[in-house]
Amino acid sequence: ACNPSTLGGGGGRISETPSLLKIEKLEIHTNEKEVTEKEVTLHLLPGEQLLCEASTVLKYVQEDSCQHGVYGRLVCTDFKIAFLGDDESALDNDETQFKNKVIGENDITLHCVDQIYGVFDEKKKTLFGQLKKYPEKLIIHCKDLRVFHFCLRYTKEEEVKRIVSGIIHHTQAPKLLKRLFLFSYATAAQNNAAADPKNHTVMFDTLKDWCWELERTKGNMKYKAVSVNEGYKVCERLPAYFVVPTPLAEEDVQRFQGHGIPIWCWSCHNGSALLKMSALPKEQDDGILQIQKSFLDGIYKTIHRPPYEIVKTEDLSGNFLPLQEIQTAYSKFKQLFLIDNSTEFWDTDIKWFSLLESSSWLDIIRRCLKKAIEITECMEAQNMNILLLEENASDLCCLISSLVQVMMDPHYRTRIGFQSLVQKEWVMGGHCFLDRCNHLRQSDKEEVPVFLLFLDCVWQLVHQHPPAFEFTETYLTVLSDSLYIPIFSTFFFNSPHQKDTNVGRGSQDPQSKPLNLLSVWDWSVQFEPKAQTLLKNPLYMEKPKLDKGQRKGMRFKHQRQLSLPLTQSKSSPKRGFFREETDHLIKNLLGKRISKLINSSDELQDNFREFYDSWHSKPTDYHGLLLPHIEGPEIRVWAQRYLRWIPEAQILGGGTVATMSKLLEMMEEVQSLQEKIDERHHSQEAPQAEPPCLLRNSARLSSLFPFALLQRHSSKPVLPTSGWKALGDEEDLAKREDEFVDLGEV
């Protein structure tokens, strides 16, 4: 639970009697009932209102094959579903807690609810719409993969109807944007909202931010920041400010409302650049088609000037990765982790690898990483400009361009750099978070976890090259959770224009004051400073600072070159290449089908393999180019995010937390010794305070840390007899031995 005073307000409004905030707690142990009365307060955020509630609800706690329960009160507000009862699973030691100040352990934001099931006579059914009969048990599957079981058998019938109907309505009914809790919270907390002074994330909402990025990447020699869309006069899909090639006239930007314009993403040290472009509207009229073709021909001449400027186009809207395929794969994949009970876990574990492979989620991650490496090879080894093409340049363009920049630019592997990258490519890039996360519940067809796919791809890099990243996998996990917390504006709009319009920016009324919405990058809203230490990687290798003499000697070199394969640049394209590439670009932008993938040539595959193998054969420069391993077993399941709520999947006293704990102990010891040495030289200076550490007593923790502490359950697998019988004799077992792998090792 959260304290409203820490979030900028004096608490929320309660639409019902204040006595509802006191509940009676009951504890159940086997057949014996022990009743104790305690007072538990429902903490409400500013602007949050209580909608409905039910008392005497039993929340199940899964332990082995037995089910234990805790009695309490189930409430639904316009922000969350919350259970107020005893928390038997938490340890008494607060030092090891990783608490979220906004969302409690038994809280579910309405946007985080994925599916709701009811149990009728031991049969599980999906709940939606108006119910004629109400269930005796409620099961809630969350988008962060938590599973909650509530028994309503001992609850009054009227309260059951009220709470079940309320939860179904407020989590499934289509909403209007202005009715989101985001606006209620912002209005109530308006006077108390304050930005974190330590947050230096570049938001890319000013012309100055874009100019700074151009200067940082040395892209200002060929590209310029423009304000032609200020006030969204040209296009509501584009940000107010963006970067285009210097020769491009502003009239060209305005001609097709920003479509068919090469927009700059990033510049490499060798002068090559990453660009993106959205397709022109499809037209049937031959006259208009000819005008569009002539327009694109002229645009292409501004960015493709061989032999000095060579552009390679990458079509991402064709056969590379359909969005529907991403959604289908993730729908299958997440079912592996939405486990209702221990028996179901072990049933799934028997056929784990076949289910994992059939989902195709890991294969999609591999394809995205491979595409990013191919683009990196073209830019680094062949000094080519890359133009990413997509219908609206707001889904796969965001994903692939971000991955390329994480691999090529060490700045984006710092926490501030990574947050700035998300702002630049996703938030300002016009990714439709509102639709892709289905926050308004208006269309399931639009829901596609593109941003989650990006985070999973980044996790593969973090997992394979930990010292290269300033942030941890825990940071990525809580960032994925923040997609469903509607007090932050970062992931709740489809475009900067939609956000500015709805918060009152640009209003003609001088009396109206725009709402001040929170950014997700202010981590102090969710976590105390002690908990935030888990977001920072203590093993991160900071870039060494060079003195003036060293800088002179490396004036014309770039550190990334230290880890590059010595591949010769391609010779200038032969005659006719310009016309072929122009026609190819026009065909893609006009929505014509192509018979061949751009990347299907043997020559490209040879270049990719040579580049990939050569880089992995050399020592890794963590501040240079960074490529992932993409062979089969190297692409892993993001265990922390997907397995953290499953007690059977934990490694007691082990996993990443155990390794990290030992390393931190050594680092603290070294720091302590260094401080003692410094004290001898500077005896008058006061010794520095020991840094807070949340990883002490790692033997009491498990591999599920910091999201779940040590669970009290037997480590022996309770495999169902039916599962073993189905496998056959010993010879059959030998053939399938690869399937019997502990889930915690994946």
XYZ file of C-alpha atoms in Angstrom:
746
model
C 0.000 0.000 0.000
C 1.131 3.534 -0.587
C 1.098 6.612 1.548
C -0.794 9.389 -0.262
C 1.401 12.049 1.326
C 4.435 10.685 -0.506
C 2.672 11.069 -3.840
C 1.620 14.674 -3.635
C -1.788 14.866 -2.062
C -3.845 14.600 1.038
C -5.396 11.250 0.226
C -8.318 10.249 -1.934
C -12.051 10.736 -1.771
C -14.242 7.901 -0.555
C -17.645 7.593 -2.121
C -18.995 5.355 0.629
C -19.039 5.244 4.419
C -15.666 5.720 6.175
C -16.274 2.596 8.243
C -15.467 0.597 5.114
C -11.795 1.326 5.735
C -11.745 -0.983 8.753
C -11.799 -4.702 8.136
C -11.808 -7.808 10.214
C -8.998 -10.246 9.442
C -9.446 -13.990 9.759
C -6.697 -16.564 9.492
C -7.367 -20.119 8.364
C -4.996 -22.952 9.305
C -6.201 -26.395 8.091
C -9.525 -27.089 9.844
C -9.004 -24.705 12.728
C -10.175 -21.097 12.565
C -8.264 -18.473 14.491
C -9.885 -15.069 14.510
C -8.056 -11.862 15.301
C -9.315 -8.335 14.868
C -7.019 -5.733 13.396
C -7.512 -2.412 11.696
C -6.269 -2.143 8.136
C -6.416 1.094 6.216
C -7.118 1.276 2.507
C -4.676 3.878 1.237
C -6.052 5.911 -1.646
C -4.067 8.000 -4.080
C -5.063 11.611 -4.752
C -8.254 11.505 -6.821
C -8.861 7.772 -6.196
C -12.414 6.723 -5.273
C -13.721 3.528 -3.742
C -16.339 1.958 -6.040
C -17.356 -1.377 -4.511
C -16.210 -3.948 -1.973
C -16.878 -7.360 -0.451
C -16.015 -8.668 2.997
C -15.114 -12.169 4.188
C -13.256 -12.966 0.973
C -10.676 -15.740 1.135
C -7.463 -15.175 -0.809
C -5.698 -18.447 -1.542
C -1.985 -18.827 -0.919
C -0.497 -21.720 -2.868
C 1.913 -24.013 -1.004
C 2.643 -27.476 -2.423
C -0.586 -29.342 -3.068
C -2.332 -27.692 -0.119
C -4.198 -24.427 -0.275
C -4.004 -22.023 2.615
C -6.031 -18.891 2.766
C -6.227 -15.480 4.346
C -9.543 -13.785 4.995
C -9.940 -10.136 4.214
C -11.778 -7.525 2.217
C -11.712 -7.257 -1.586
C -12.182 -3.718 -2.876
C -12.351 -2.100 -6.301
C -11.503 1.563 -6.870
C -11.233 3.566 -10.077
C -7.475 2.825 -9.984
C -7.031 -0.707 -8.680
C -8.369 -3.930 -7.244
C -6.979 -4.447 -3.749
C -7.144 -7.202 -1.158
C -6.817 -6.092 2.461
C -5.700 -9.006 4.581
C -2.763 -10.663 6.319
C 0.399 -11.140 4.260
C 1.811 -14.407 5.525
C 4.412 -14.759 2.773
C 6.376 -11.626 3.632
C 9.442 -11.819 5.818
C 9.674 -9.662 8.899
C 12.979 -8.175 7.827
C 12.089 -4.904 6.103
C 15.682 -4.532 4.916
C 15.085 -7.137 2.224
C 11.830 -5.657 0.961
C 11.580 -4.222 -2.553
C 8.373 -2.282 -2.071
C 6.552 -0.288 -4.689
C 5.046 2.811 -3.065
C 2.195 2.974 -5.594
C 1.226 -0.691 -6.052
C 1.113 -3.041 -3.084
C 1.703 -6.779 -3.202
C -2.049 -7.443 -3.215
C -2.948 -4.576 -5.551
C -3.819 -4.900 -9.247
C -4.261 -1.773 -11.349
C -7.340 -1.983 -13.550
C -5.115 -1.718 -16.646
C -3.046 -4.695 -15.480
C -5.987 -7.123 -15.517
C -5.684 -9.519 -18.441
C -8.422 -12.129 -17.979
C -11.055 -12.825 -15.331
C -12.317 -16.345 -14.679
C -15.064 -17.718 -12.487
C -15.320 -21.203 -11.021
C -18.800 -22.758 -11.153
C -19.107 -26.265 -9.678
C -15.339 -26.800 -10.091
C -15.463 -25.651 -13.747
C -13.434 -22.625 -14.809
C -15.109 -20.193 -17.217
C -14.144 -16.799 -18.656
C -16.215 -13.947 -17.225
C -17.406 -11.015 -19.299
C -20.455 -8.799 -19.674
C -23.558 -9.149 -17.521
C -23.671 -12.370 -15.502
C -26.799 -14.402 -14.794
C -25.034 -16.581 -12.242
C -22.161 -15.542 -10.012
C -19.085 -17.712 -9.315
C -18.011 -19.214 -6.031
C -14.387 -18.489 -6.874
C -12.765 -15.597 -8.771
C -9.454 -15.999 -10.640
C -7.671 -12.935 -12.011
C -4.799 -13.241 -14.508
C -2.653 -10.106 -14.676
C -0.563 -8.676 -17.503
C 2.488 -8.789 -15.227
C 1.744 -12.554 -14.964
C 0.503 -12.625 -11.377
C -2.448 -14.940 -10.675
C -4.913 -14.209 -7.857
C -7.478 -16.681 -6.470
C -10.370 -15.392 -4.366
C -12.955 -17.651 -2.749
C -16.380 -15.991 -2.463
C -18.143 -18.913 -0.855
C -18.329 -17.206 2.570
C -19.225 -13.761 1.201
C -22.768 -12.383 1.241
C -24.593 -12.887 -2.052
C -25.271 -9.178 -2.593
C -21.615 -8.343 -1.998
C -20.526 -11.054 -4.438
C -22.755 -9.602 -7.147
C -21.497 -6.086 -6.452
C -17.769 -6.873 -6.429
C -17.769 -9.311 -9.376
C -19.915 -7.050 -11.563
C -17.837 -4.039 -10.557
C -14.508 -5.692 -11.364
C -15.750 -6.994 -14.729
C -17.204 -3.618 -15.721
C -14.252 -1.451 -14.672
C -11.628 -3.720 -16.234
C -13.378 -4.735 -19.467
C -15.792 -2.001 -20.513
C -14.526 0.403 -23.218
C -13.326 3.709 -21.797
C -12.935 7.266 -22.972
C -9.436 8.724 -22.784
C -10.445 11.549 -20.447
C -12.018 9.016 -18.049
C -8.691 7.324 -17.349
C -7.447 7.574 -13.763
C -4.392 9.379 -15.156
C -6.425 12.597 -15.378
C -8.133 12.202 -11.986
C -4.769 11.735 -10.333
C -3.122 14.634 -12.186
C -5.986 16.984 -11.280
C -5.985 16.026 -7.577
C -2.179 16.091 -7.238
C -1.646 19.183 -9.388
C -0.344 21.422 -6.628
C 1.980 18.817 -5.181
C 3.506 17.320 -8.336
C 7.225 18.033 -8.601
C 9.838 16.741 -10.988
C 12.789 14.776 -9.699
C 15.799 17.140 -9.779
C 18.121 14.166 -10.325
C 16.264 13.013 -13.430
C 18.330 14.186 -16.414
C 16.459 12.186 -19.053
C 16.292 14.037 -22.368
C 12.578 14.289 -23.180
C 12.972 15.463 -26.829
C 10.036 17.848 -26.491
C 12.084 20.946 -27.378
C 14.161 21.959 -30.376
C 17.155 22.297 -28.049
C 16.989 18.584 -27.140
C 17.189 17.542 -30.794
C 20.061 19.943 -31.474
C 21.921 18.512 -28.476
C 21.468 14.963 -29.792
C 22.661 15.999 -33.255
C 25.760 17.552 -31.743
C 26.434 14.534 -29.518
C 26.352 12.115 -32.455
C 28.092 14.521 -34.878
C 25.022 14.359 -37.093
C 24.667 18.142 -37.330
C 26.940 18.247 -40.396
C 24.347 16.528 -42.622
C 21.071 16.891 -40.728
C 19.042 19.693 -39.189
C 16.384 20.004 -36.506
C 13.181 21.614 -37.804
C 10.198 23.251 -36.134
C 7.895 23.135 -39.166
C 5.428 20.971 -37.178
C 5.302 23.286 -34.167
C 1.719 23.325 -32.938
C 1.187 20.155 -35.010
C 0.265 22.252 -38.047
C 1.654 19.726 -40.547
C 1.018 16.317 -38.982
C -0.561 15.140 -35.722
C 1.339 11.877 -35.914
C 4.815 13.488 -35.771
C 6.356 15.336 -32.800
C 6.540 19.118 -32.794
C 10.279 18.950 -33.517
C 12.314 16.363 -35.406
C 15.392 16.041 -37.620
C 15.601 15.746 -41.426
C 18.416 15.835 -44.027
C 19.829 19.359 -44.442
C 19.002 19.628 -48.199
C 15.323 18.805 -47.578
C 13.032 21.812 -48.020
C 10.330 22.491 -45.417
C 7.728 22.575 -48.175
C 8.470 18.899 -48.879
C 7.712 18.022 -45.247
C 4.321 19.687 -45.505
C 3.327 18.255 -48.873
C 2.021 14.842 -47.763
C 1.539 15.637 -44.045
C 4.921 14.192 -43.097
C 4.535 10.944 -45.050
C 7.334 9.949 -47.426
C 9.877 12.052 -45.491
C 13.197 10.551 -44.269
C 13.344 11.315 -40.526
C 16.688 11.039 -38.753
C 17.106 8.622 -35.844
C 20.854 8.482 -35.153
C 24.291 9.072 -36.718
C 27.277 6.721 -36.532
C 30.859 7.876 -35.928
C 31.757 7.149 -39.570
C 29.055 9.470 -40.923
C 26.431 6.860 -41.792
C 22.960 7.449 -40.409
C 19.821 5.590 -39.424
C 16.627 7.029 -40.926
C 12.958 6.065 -40.937
C 10.075 6.848 -43.266
C 6.321 6.263 -43.234
C 4.528 5.205 -46.400
C 2.465 7.552 -48.532
C -1.312 7.054 -48.525
C -2.495 4.383 -50.963
C -4.114 5.882 -54.039
C -5.944 4.322 -57.004
C -5.762 7.338 -59.294
C -2.899 7.017 -61.809
C -2.348 10.781 -61.864
C -1.854 10.955 -58.096
C 0.389 7.874 -58.205
C 2.607 9.599 -60.752
C 2.802 12.704 -58.556
C 3.786 10.549 -55.560
C 6.430 8.729 -57.580
C 7.926 12.010 -58.779
C 7.918 13.334 -55.195
C 9.691 10.240 -53.813
C 12.213 10.370 -56.653
C 13.158 13.898 -55.604
C 13.283 12.985 -51.902
C 15.538 10.034 -52.603
C 18.030 12.203 -54.463
C 18.574 14.239 -51.311
C 19.748 11.230 -49.297
C 21.280 8.968 -51.969
C 24.274 10.555 -53.691
C 26.732 7.829 -54.712
C 29.570 7.253 -54.206
C 29.557 9.567 -51.162
C 26.095 8.825 -49.764
C 24.637 5.338 -50.282
C 21.210 4.458 -48.900
C 19.941 0.948 -48.287
C 16.233 0.480 -47.674
C 14.829 -1.985 -45.128
C 11.126 -2.740 -45.498
C 9.681 -3.643 -42.087
C 5.997 -3.577 -43.079
C 6.265 -6.466 -45.539
C 7.208 -10.031 -44.676
C 9.736 -9.284 -41.923
C 7.463 -9.629 -38.887
C 3.679 -9.093 -39.059
C 2.274 -7.509 -35.904
C -0.389 -10.192 -35.667
C 2.350 -12.815 -35.472
C 3.865 -11.009 -32.470
C 0.516 -10.921 -30.688
C -0.269 -14.586 -31.421
C 3.164 -15.720 -30.247
C 2.990 -13.755 -26.986
C -0.551 -14.976 -26.269
C 0.749 -18.563 -26.391
C 3.970 -17.738 -24.564
C 2.381 -16.019 -21.549
C 0.112 -19.000 -20.897
C 3.212 -20.955 -19.839
C 3.545 -18.667 -16.809
C -0.071 -18.029 -15.809
C -0.123 -21.042 -13.513
C -3.173 -21.691 -11.353
C -1.698 -24.345 -9.054
C 1.297 -26.578 -8.382
C -0.120 -29.551 -10.288
C -0.584 -27.427 -13.383
C 3.010 -26.232 -13.062
C 4.446 -29.755 -13.115
C 2.088 -30.831 -15.893
C 3.451 -27.949 -17.970
C 7.027 -28.694 -16.972
C 6.866 -32.155 -18.540
C 6.296 -30.669 -21.993
C 8.016 -27.340 -21.333
C 10.353 -27.193 -24.326
C 7.775 -28.265 -26.884
C 5.316 -25.635 -25.576
C 8.037 -23.001 -25.547
C 9.054 -23.762 -29.113
C 5.474 -23.832 -30.385
C 4.862 -20.312 -29.055
C 7.622 -18.915 -31.379
C 8.283 -16.020 -28.957
C 12.014 -16.720 -28.614
C 12.291 -17.108 -32.384
C 10.730 -13.667 -32.848
C 13.296 -12.213 -30.442
C 16.059 -13.897 -32.453
C 14.724 -12.463 -35.719
C 14.612 -8.936 -34.296
C 18.169 -9.171 -32.972
C 19.376 -10.611 -36.288
C 17.758 -7.769 -38.232
C 19.418 -5.226 -35.928
C 22.818 -6.894 -36.448
C 22.338 -6.838 -40.236
C 21.646 -3.098 -40.115
C 24.616 -2.568 -37.812
C 26.868 -4.375 -40.305
C 25.699 -2.134 -43.155
C 26.335 1.022 -41.142
C 29.617 0.044 -39.466
C 31.348 -2.127 -42.045
C 29.904 -0.763 -45.292
C 29.351 2.862 -44.257
C 25.791 2.843 -45.636
C 22.831 4.955 -44.579
C 19.853 2.798 -43.613
C 16.268 3.852 -44.340
C 13.661 1.893 -42.359
C 10.260 1.701 -44.055
C 6.932 1.002 -42.360
C 3.332 2.022 -42.899
C 3.339 4.555 -40.041
C 6.968 4.119 -38.890
C 5.716 3.708 -35.320
C 5.990 0.014 -34.449
C 8.828 -2.088 -35.871
C 10.707 1.079 -36.844
C 10.783 2.018 -33.144
C 11.887 -1.479 -32.148
C 14.652 -2.035 -34.718
C 16.057 1.505 -34.625
C 16.245 1.360 -30.809
C 18.002 -2.020 -30.837
C 20.564 -0.777 -33.371
C 21.320 2.244 -31.199
C 21.686 0.147 -28.029
C 24.165 -2.092 -29.871
C 26.156 0.745 -31.453
C 26.064 3.599 -28.935
C 27.304 3.009 -25.351
C 25.482 6.151 -24.212
C 22.197 4.282 -24.623
C 23.451 1.555 -22.303
C 23.454 3.991 -19.379
C 20.218 4.493 -17.487
C 19.741 8.132 -18.483
C 20.738 7.301 -22.058
C 18.314 4.377 -22.276
C 15.452 6.490 -20.920
C 16.284 9.213 -23.424
C 16.263 6.606 -26.198
C 12.768 5.430 -25.216
C 11.617 9.058 -25.188
C 13.122 9.749 -28.606
C 12.205 6.611 -30.538
C 9.003 5.465 -28.810
C 7.242 8.362 -27.069
C 8.171 11.114 -29.549
C 8.372 8.556 -32.364
C 4.603 8.137 -32.121
C 4.342 4.541 -30.900
C 0.663 3.984 -30.128
C 0.983 2.894 -26.491
C -2.687 3.575 -25.837
C -3.750 1.153 -28.608
C -0.921 -1.379 -28.389
C -1.485 -1.841 -24.633
C -5.275 -1.640 -25.132
C -5.598 0.775 -22.212
C -9.064 1.896 -23.357
C -10.300 -1.682 -23.959
C -11.769 -0.573 -27.290
C -10.126 -3.052 -29.674
C -8.286 -6.278 -28.932
C -7.097 -6.334 -32.569
C -4.849 -3.322 -31.965
C -3.207 -4.856 -28.888
C 0.364 -5.972 -29.691
C 3.224 -6.099 -27.132
C 5.815 -4.378 -29.365
C 7.443 -2.440 -26.515
C 7.599 -5.542 -24.319
C 9.289 -7.346 -27.223
C 11.879 -4.555 -27.325
C 12.532 -4.880 -23.573
C 12.916 -8.647 -23.959
C 15.467 -8.103 -26.763
C 17.380 -5.630 -24.575
C 17.282 -8.145 -21.712
C 19.054 -10.680 -23.947
C 21.892 -8.152 -24.350
C 21.934 -7.339 -20.619
C 22.008 -11.031 -19.767
C 24.864 -11.776 -22.192
C 26.946 -8.625 -21.491
C 26.183 -7.428 -17.907
C 29.203 -5.075 -17.510
C 28.135 -3.087 -20.591
C 24.915 -1.798 -18.976
C 24.504 0.680 -16.156
C 21.023 -0.682 -15.395
C 19.953 -4.148 -14.266
C 17.361 -6.663 -15.370
C 15.305 -5.523 -12.371
C 15.171 -2.074 -13.966
C 13.797 -3.585 -17.196
C 11.269 -5.637 -15.231
C 9.842 -2.688 -13.277
C 9.802 -0.662 -16.493
C 7.626 -3.344 -18.108
C 5.341 -3.243 -15.050
C 5.044 0.547 -15.360
C 3.205 0.119 -18.668
C 0.051 -0.543 -16.621
C 0.308 2.142 -13.896
C -1.974 5.018 -14.964
C -0.389 7.800 -12.947
C 2.457 8.156 -15.462
C 1.766 9.729 -18.840
C 4.743 8.103 -20.609
C 2.906 4.995 -21.828
C -0.692 6.228 -22.013
C -0.864 8.207 -25.267
C -0.597 7.404 -28.971
C 1.350 10.538 -29.884
C 2.759 13.777 -28.436
C -0.142 15.623 -30.097
C -2.719 13.479 -28.320
C -1.006 14.118 -24.991
C -0.639 17.893 -25.448
C -4.236 18.215 -26.603
C -5.684 16.353 -23.635
C -3.596 18.010 -20.931
C -4.551 21.484 -22.139
C -1.299 22.600 -23.756
C -1.811 25.074 -26.583
C -5.217 26.077 -25.237
C -6.498 29.504 -26.333
C -7.892 30.182 -22.854
C -5.251 32.156 -20.879
C -6.922 31.167 -17.585
C -6.565 27.410 -18.175
C -3.480 25.799 -16.705
C -2.195 22.614 -18.383
C -2.092 19.470 -16.280
C 1.331 18.483 -15.012
C 1.552 14.735 -15.652
C 4.167 12.524 -14.047
C 6.882 10.848 -16.084
C 7.723 7.211 -15.411
C 11.415 8.195 -15.293
C 10.901 9.755 -11.859
C 11.609 6.515 -10.029
C 11.296 8.183 -6.609
C 7.505 8.032 -7.055
C 7.580 4.220 -7.047
C 10.659 3.342 -4.983
C 12.595 4.578 -1.970
C 16.305 5.401 -2.567
C 17.300 2.108 -0.934
C 15.147 0.100 -3.340
C 16.423 2.111 -6.314
C 19.904 0.707 -5.718
C 18.623 -2.522 -7.265
C 18.012 -0.676 -10.541
C 21.692 0.250 -10.878
C 24.253 -2.334 -11.957
C 27.230 -2.372 -9.521
C 29.271 -4.324 -12.103
C 28.903 -1.651 -14.799
C 32.261 -0.723 -16.321
C 32.298 3.045 -16.650
C 34.120 4.557 -19.579
C 37.656 5.575 -18.541
C 38.339 9.295 -18.746
C 41.193 10.260 -21.062
C 43.633 13.040 -20.320
C 44.421 15.714 -22.894
C 47.471 13.899 -24.206
C 45.519 10.715 -24.855
C 42.714 12.636 -26.574
C 45.161 14.180 -29.017
C 46.502 10.803 -30.052
C 42.996 9.439 -30.664
C 41.592 12.499 -32.362
C 40.393 10.807 -35.537
C 39.514 7.447 -33.981
C 36.387 6.299 -32.252
C 36.357 3.810 -29.403
C 33.737 1.687 -31.120
C 36.267 0.905 -33.840
C 38.313 -1.136 -31.370
C 35.756 -3.952 -31.502
C 34.957 -3.807 -35.216
C 35.883 -6.543 -37.670
C 38.296 -5.342 -40.319
C 35.838 -5.702 -43.190
C 36.558 -3.703 -46.304
C 33.961 -1.171 -47.387
C 32.019 -2.025 -50.492
C 33.002 -0.419 -53.756
C 30.776 2.240 -55.291
C 27.579 0.884 -56.779
C 27.584 0.184 -60.459
C 25.625 2.178 -62.975
C 21.882 1.744 -62.722
C 21.862 1.121 -58.943
C 20.258 4.478 -58.220
C 17.293 3.837 -60.494
C 16.776 0.300 -59.133
C 16.835 1.473 -55.514
C 14.533 4.395 -56.260
C 11.978 2.142 -57.951
C 12.242 -0.317 -55.075
C 11.672 2.438 -52.512
C 8.676 3.794 -54.427
C 7.104 0.339 -54.726
C 7.331 -0.172 -50.971
C 6.055 3.242 -50.046
C 3.076 2.950 -52.399
C 2.092 -0.292 -50.735
C 2.942 -2.605 -53.669
C 3.711 -6.235 -52.936
C 7.269 -7.367 -53.557
C 8.239 -10.872 -54.556
C 11.496 -10.931 -52.648
C 12.694 -9.815 -49.243
C 15.367 -7.130 -49.422
C 17.614 -9.142 -47.121
C 17.371 -12.475 -48.912
C 20.462 -12.150 -51.066
C 23.331 -14.585 -50.530
C 25.794 -11.712 -50.549
C 24.102 -10.074 -47.578
C 24.075 -13.347 -45.624
C 27.799 -13.803 -46.290
C 28.552 -10.272 -45.102
C 26.427 -10.797 -41.991
C 28.115 -14.090 -41.076
C 31.610 -12.678 -41.578
C 30.784 -9.580 -39.524
C 29.062 -11.579 -36.763
C 31.745 -14.270 -36.429
C 34.590 -11.760 -36.589
C 33.162 -9.625 -33.793
C 32.556 -12.596 -31.490
C 36.098 -13.872 -32.069
C 37.583 -10.730 -30.464
C 37.600 -9.535 -26.830
C 34.527 -7.467 -25.987
C 34.900 -3.714 -25.670
C 32.008 -2.805 -23.386
C 32.126 0.805 -24.568
C 32.212 -0.102 -28.228
C 30.002 -2.088 -30.547
C 27.986 -4.754 -28.734
C 26.481 -7.744 -30.543
C 24.362 -10.489 -28.970
C 24.753 -14.214 -29.535
C 21.683 -15.337 -31.472
C 22.308 -19.079 -31.801
C 19.500 -21.324 -30.543
C 20.433 -21.883 -26.875
C 21.723 -18.317 -26.410
C 18.239 -16.787 -26.624
C 16.824 -17.332 -23.143
C 13.572 -16.909 -21.284
C 13.602 -13.682 -19.260
C 13.285 -15.639 -16.028
C 12.978 -12.716 -13.629
C 9.964 -11.227 -15.390
C 8.149 -14.389 -16.373
C 8.894 -16.755 -13.457
C 8.987 -14.373 -10.491
C 5.512 -15.218 -9.181
C 5.875 -19.015 -9.414
C 7.228 -20.475 -6.114
C 8.003 -23.848 -7.718
C 10.423 -22.163 -10.124
C 12.629 -20.641 -7.446
C 16.184 -21.649 -6.582
C 16.527 -21.455 -2.807
C 19.496 -19.292 -1.843
C 20.663 -19.295 -5.450
C 20.242 -17.733 -8.841
C 21.487 -14.328 -9.925
C 20.842 -12.829 -6.481
C 23.369 -15.161 -4.835
C 26.108 -14.269 -7.321
C 25.339 -10.568 -7.061
C 25.301 -10.713 -3.276
C 28.820 -12.171 -3.110
C 30.138 -9.651 -5.617
C 28.618 -6.760 -3.679
C 30.111 -8.042 -0.429
C 33.536 -8.058 -2.065
C 33.010 -4.583 -3.505
C 31.952 -3.221 -0.114
C 34.998 -4.795 1.506
C 37.283 -3.209 -1.080
C 35.551 0.138 -0.602
C 35.887 -0.145 3.171
C 39.606 -0.854 2.886
C 40.009 2.080 0.482
C 38.254 4.369 2.955
C 40.578 3.246 5.759
C 43.585 3.995 3.567
C 42.155 7.409 2.736
C 41.542 8.086 6.430
C 45.197 7.552 7.211
C 46.177 10.094 4.579
C 43.350 12.474 5.500
C 42.719 11.763 9.163
C 40.644 14.914 9.571
C 38.024 13.829 7.030
C 34.996 11.943 8.293
C 34.609 8.376 6.952
C 31.930 7.875 4.308
C 28.753 6.063 5.211
C 28.437 2.479 4.069
C 26.231 2.208 0.982
C 22.842 0.577 1.517
C 22.627 -3.002 0.368
C 19.409 -4.984 -0.052
C 21.158 -8.267 -0.705
C 22.362 -9.153 2.783
C 21.571 -12.611 4.143
C 21.215 -14.033 0.653
C 20.615 -17.490 2.140
C 17.169 -16.253 3.174
C 16.403 -15.173 -0.386
C 15.660 -17.059 -3.573
C 16.192 -16.618 -7.298
C 12.816 -14.815 -7.400
C 14.312 -11.849 -5.485
C 13.509 -8.977 -5.301
C 9.897 -9.563 -6.380
C 9.185 -12.543 -4.145
C 10.984 -13.486 -0.983
C 11.711 -16.970 0.310
C 8.671 -19.171 -0.149
C 7.824 -21.893 2.328
C 7.334 -24.923 0.142
C 8.972 -28.247 -0.510
C 11.634 -28.232 -3.232
C 10.644 -31.741 -4.304
C 8.592 -31.822 -7.501
C 5.073 -33.140 -7.077
C 4.749 -34.737 -10.489
C 1.264 -36.016 -11.336
C 0.993 -39.769 -11.805
C -0.982 -39.348 -14.991
C 1.900 -37.438 -16.526
C 4.349 -40.274 -15.869
C 2.004 -42.943 -17.182
C 1.560 -41.053 -20.406
C 5.308 -41.149 -21.006
C 5.507 -44.916 -21.353
C 8.378 -47.255 -20.465
C 12.057 -46.528 -19.681
C 13.029 -46.578 -23.364
C 10.433 -43.936 -24.114
C 11.662 -41.898 -21.153
C 15.199 -41.922 -22.510
C 14.000 -40.450 -25.780
C 12.307 -37.608 -23.953
C 14.879 -36.936 -21.250
C 15.508 -33.446 -22.618
C 11.981 -32.494 -21.632
C 12.599 -33.209 -17.939
C 14.563 -30.105 -17.139
C 14.024 -27.971 -14.096
C 12.116 -24.869 -15.141
C 14.360 -22.689 -12.997
C 17.349 -23.401 -15.256
C 15.756 -22.050 -18.453
